[in-house]
């Protein structure tokens, strides 16, 4: 069975076994990156819901609050989101994040 690569510049280029293996590895890496992105997005979405409930603010403001906390504490957004979810379940929020989240909620609640 022959396999071909299709592109705008070189339609129907015959692929060797090595080309197929390389393309397969590239696609597997891309698929793993997409899996991580979807998982990260879910964590951030859940944290947004927690901030909406805890801060009694609109979802748009909750997004801004999370983003502000991330930027002002130099912490990745996903990490802040994980901390907020843990906080919503009774864990401690790191002090810098706790202070920034309190300030952000106050800013956006107005």
PDB file of C-alpha atoms in Angstrom:
ATOM      1  CA  UNK A   1       0.000   0.000   0.000  1.00  0.00           C
ATOM      2  CA  UNK A   2       1.377   3.419  -0.906  1.00  0.00           C
ATOM      3  CA  UNK A   3       0.932   6.502   1.240  1.00  0.00           C
ATOM      4  CA  UNK A   4       1.016  10.024  -0.071  1.00  0.00           C
ATOM      5  CA  UNK A   5       1.415  13.412   1.548  1.00  0.00           C
ATOM      6  CA  UNK A   6      -0.975  16.021   0.272  1.00  0.00           C
ATOM      7  CA  UNK A   7      -0.019  19.682   0.348  1.00  0.00           C
ATOM      8  CA  UNK A   8      -0.797  22.759  -1.694  1.00  0.00           C
ATOM      9  CA  UNK A   9       2.733  23.106  -2.988  1.00  0.00           C
ATOM     10  CA  UNK A  10       3.416  19.416  -3.791  1.00  0.00           C
ATOM     11  CA  UNK A  11       0.253  17.357  -4.139  1.00  0.00           C
ATOM     12  CA  UNK A  12       0.513  13.593  -3.829  1.00  0.00           C
ATOM     13  CA  UNK A  13       4.123  13.196  -2.734  1.00  0.00           C
ATOM     14  CA  UNK A  14       4.956   9.521  -2.128  1.00  0.00           C
ATOM     15  CA  UNK A  15       6.077   8.948   1.482  1.00  0.00           C
ATOM     16  CA  UNK A  16       8.818   6.541   2.486  1.00  0.00           C
ATOM     17  CA  UNK A  17       8.619   4.374   5.592  1.00  0.00           C
ATOM     18  CA  UNK A  18      10.923   6.838   7.362  1.00  0.00           C
ATOM     19  CA  UNK A  19       8.677   9.755   6.306  1.00  0.00           C
ATOM     20  CA  UNK A  20       5.646   7.896   7.630  1.00  0.00           C
ATOM     21  CA  UNK A  21       7.370   7.215  10.948  1.00  0.00           C
ATOM     22  CA  UNK A  22       8.406  10.870  11.267  1.00  0.00           C
ATOM     23  CA  UNK A  23       4.905  12.076  10.427  1.00  0.00           C
ATOM     24  CA  UNK A  24       3.401   9.618  12.899  1.00  0.00           C
ATOM     25  CA  UNK A  25       5.698  10.900  15.675  1.00  0.00           C
ATOM     26  CA  UNK A  26       4.778  14.499  14.836  1.00  0.00           C
ATOM     27  CA  UNK A  27       1.070  13.686  14.948  1.00  0.00           C
ATOM     28  CA  UNK A  28       1.437  11.829  18.259  1.00  0.00           C
ATOM     29  CA  UNK A  29       3.234  14.868  19.793  1.00  0.00           C
ATOM     30  CA  UNK A  30       0.528  17.175  18.480  1.00  0.00           C
ATOM     31  CA  UNK A  31      -2.200  14.913  19.848  1.00  0.00           C
ATOM     32  CA  UNK A  32      -0.553  14.866  23.302  1.00  0.00           C
ATOM     33  CA  UNK A  33      -0.274  18.671  23.265  1.00  0.00           C
ATOM     34  CA  UNK A  34      -3.967  18.902  22.435  1.00  0.00           C
ATOM     35  CA  UNK A  35      -4.843  16.498  25.272  1.00  0.00           C
ATOM     36  CA  UNK A  36      -2.882  18.652  27.732  1.00  0.00           C
ATOM     37  CA  UNK A  37      -4.509  21.826  26.423  1.00  0.00           C
ATOM     38  CA  UNK A  38      -8.003  20.375  26.827  1.00  0.00           C
ATOM     39  CA  UNK A  39      -7.221  19.212  30.376  1.00  0.00           C
ATOM     40  CA  UNK A  40      -5.750  22.610  31.247  1.00  0.00           C
ATOM     41  CA  UNK A  41      -8.777  24.385  29.802  1.00  0.00           C
ATOM     42  CA  UNK A  42     -11.103  22.260  31.944  1.00  0.00           C
ATOM     43  CA  UNK A  43      -9.177  23.160  35.120  1.00  0.00           C
ATOM     44  CA  UNK A  44      -9.327  26.872  34.290  1.00  0.00           C
ATOM     45  CA  UNK A  45     -13.062  26.646  33.514  1.00  0.00           C
ATOM     46  CA  UNK A  46     -13.729  24.963  36.862  1.00  0.00           C
ATOM     47  CA  UNK A  47     -11.664  27.596  38.686  1.00  0.00           C
ATOM     48  CA  UNK A  48     -13.649  30.320  36.928  1.00  0.00           C
ATOM     49  CA  UNK A  49     -16.812  28.796  38.324  1.00  0.00           C
ATOM     50  CA  UNK A  50     -15.302  28.742  41.800  1.00  0.00           C
ATOM     51  CA  UNK A  51     -14.287  32.410  41.556  1.00  0.00           C
ATOM     52  CA  UNK A  52     -17.757  33.333  40.296  1.00  0.00           C
ATOM     53  CA  UNK A  53     -19.312  31.612  43.318  1.00  0.00           C
ATOM     54  CA  UNK A  54     -16.756  32.716  45.917  1.00  0.00           C
ATOM     55  CA  UNK A  55     -16.465  36.287  44.721  1.00  0.00           C
ATOM     56  CA  UNK A  56     -20.043  36.729  43.557  1.00  0.00           C
ATOM     57  CA  UNK A  57     -18.826  38.261  40.290  1.00  0.00           C
ATOM     58  CA  UNK A  58     -19.675  37.674  36.647  1.00  0.00           C
ATOM     59  CA  UNK A  59     -17.747  35.061  34.642  1.00  0.00           C
ATOM     60  CA  UNK A  60     -15.981  37.741  32.588  1.00  0.00           C
ATOM     61  CA  UNK A  61     -14.722  39.392  35.768  1.00  0.00           C
ATOM     62  CA  UNK A  62     -13.730  36.003  37.206  1.00  0.00           C
ATOM     63  CA  UNK A  63     -11.585  35.438  34.108  1.00  0.00           C
ATOM     64  CA  UNK A  64      -9.964  38.838  34.557  1.00  0.00           C
ATOM     65  CA  UNK A  65      -9.391  38.127  38.250  1.00  0.00           C
ATOM     66  CA  UNK A  66      -7.664  34.794  37.552  1.00  0.00           C
ATOM     67  CA  UNK A  67      -5.569  36.374  34.832  1.00  0.00           C
ATOM     68  CA  UNK A  68      -4.593  39.235  37.148  1.00  0.00           C
ATOM     69  CA  UNK A  69      -3.570  36.839  39.918  1.00  0.00           C
ATOM     70  CA  UNK A  70      -1.480  34.869  37.444  1.00  0.00           C
ATOM     71  CA  UNK A  71       0.266  37.955  36.094  1.00  0.00           C
ATOM     72  CA  UNK A  72       0.799  39.716  39.424  1.00  0.00           C
ATOM     73  CA  UNK A  73       2.199  36.625  41.154  1.00  0.00           C
ATOM     74  CA  UNK A  74       4.148  35.427  38.117  1.00  0.00           C
ATOM     75  CA  UNK A  75       2.381  32.058  38.348  1.00  0.00           C
ATOM     76  CA  UNK A  76       1.052  30.096  35.398  1.00  0.00           C
ATOM     77  CA  UNK A  77      -2.692  30.463  34.941  1.00  0.00           C
ATOM     78  CA  UNK A  78      -3.226  26.702  35.148  1.00  0.00           C
ATOM     79  CA  UNK A  79      -1.352  26.596  38.462  1.00  0.00           C
ATOM     80  CA  UNK A  80      -3.418  29.460  39.868  1.00  0.00           C
ATOM     81  CA  UNK A  81      -6.550  27.642  38.705  1.00  0.00           C
ATOM     82  CA  UNK A  82      -5.434  24.431  40.427  1.00  0.00           C
ATOM     83  CA  UNK A  83      -4.773  26.373  43.651  1.00  0.00           C
ATOM     84  CA  UNK A  84      -8.170  28.088  43.486  1.00  0.00           C
ATOM     85  CA  UNK A  85      -9.912  24.735  43.011  1.00  0.00           C
ATOM     86  CA  UNK A  86      -8.063  23.286  45.991  1.00  0.00           C
ATOM     87  CA  UNK A  87      -8.955  26.409  48.010  1.00  0.00           C
ATOM     88  CA  UNK A  88     -12.630  25.995  47.106  1.00  0.00           C
ATOM     89  CA  UNK A  89     -12.394  22.496  48.568  1.00  0.00           C
ATOM     90  CA  UNK A  90     -10.822  23.646  51.846  1.00  0.00           C
ATOM     91  CA  UNK A  91      -7.080  23.801  51.142  1.00  0.00           C
ATOM     92  CA  UNK A  92      -4.911  26.847  51.781  1.00  0.00           C
ATOM     93  CA  UNK A  93      -4.297  29.280  48.937  1.00  0.00           C
ATOM     94  CA  UNK A  94      -0.676  30.496  48.706  1.00  0.00           C
ATOM     95  CA  UNK A  95      -0.503  33.868  50.456  1.00  0.00           C
ATOM     96  CA  UNK A  96       0.510  35.928  47.422  1.00  0.00           C
ATOM     97  CA  UNK A  97      -2.292  34.390  45.364  1.00  0.00           C
ATOM     98  CA  UNK A  98      -4.793  34.803  48.200  1.00  0.00           C
ATOM     99  CA  UNK A  99      -3.995  38.505  48.535  1.00  0.00           C
ATOM    100  CA  UNK A 100      -4.106  39.125  44.783  1.00  0.00           C
ATOM    101  CA  UNK A 101      -7.336  37.172  44.380  1.00  0.00           C
ATOM    102  CA  UNK A 102      -8.951  39.194  47.170  1.00  0.00           C
ATOM    103  CA  UNK A 103      -7.824  42.440  45.503  1.00  0.00           C
ATOM    104  CA  UNK A 104      -8.947  41.299  42.047  1.00  0.00           C
ATOM    105  CA  UNK A 105     -12.394  40.263  43.295  1.00  0.00           C
ATOM    106  CA  UNK A 106     -12.780  43.625  45.038  1.00  0.00           C
ATOM    107  CA  UNK A 107     -11.748  45.409  41.811  1.00  0.00           C
ATOM    108  CA  UNK A 108     -14.169  43.517  39.613  1.00  0.00           C
ATOM    109  CA  UNK A 109     -17.075  43.359  42.056  1.00  0.00           C
ATOM    110  CA  UNK A 110     -17.659  47.127  41.738  1.00  0.00           C
TER     111      UNK A 110
END
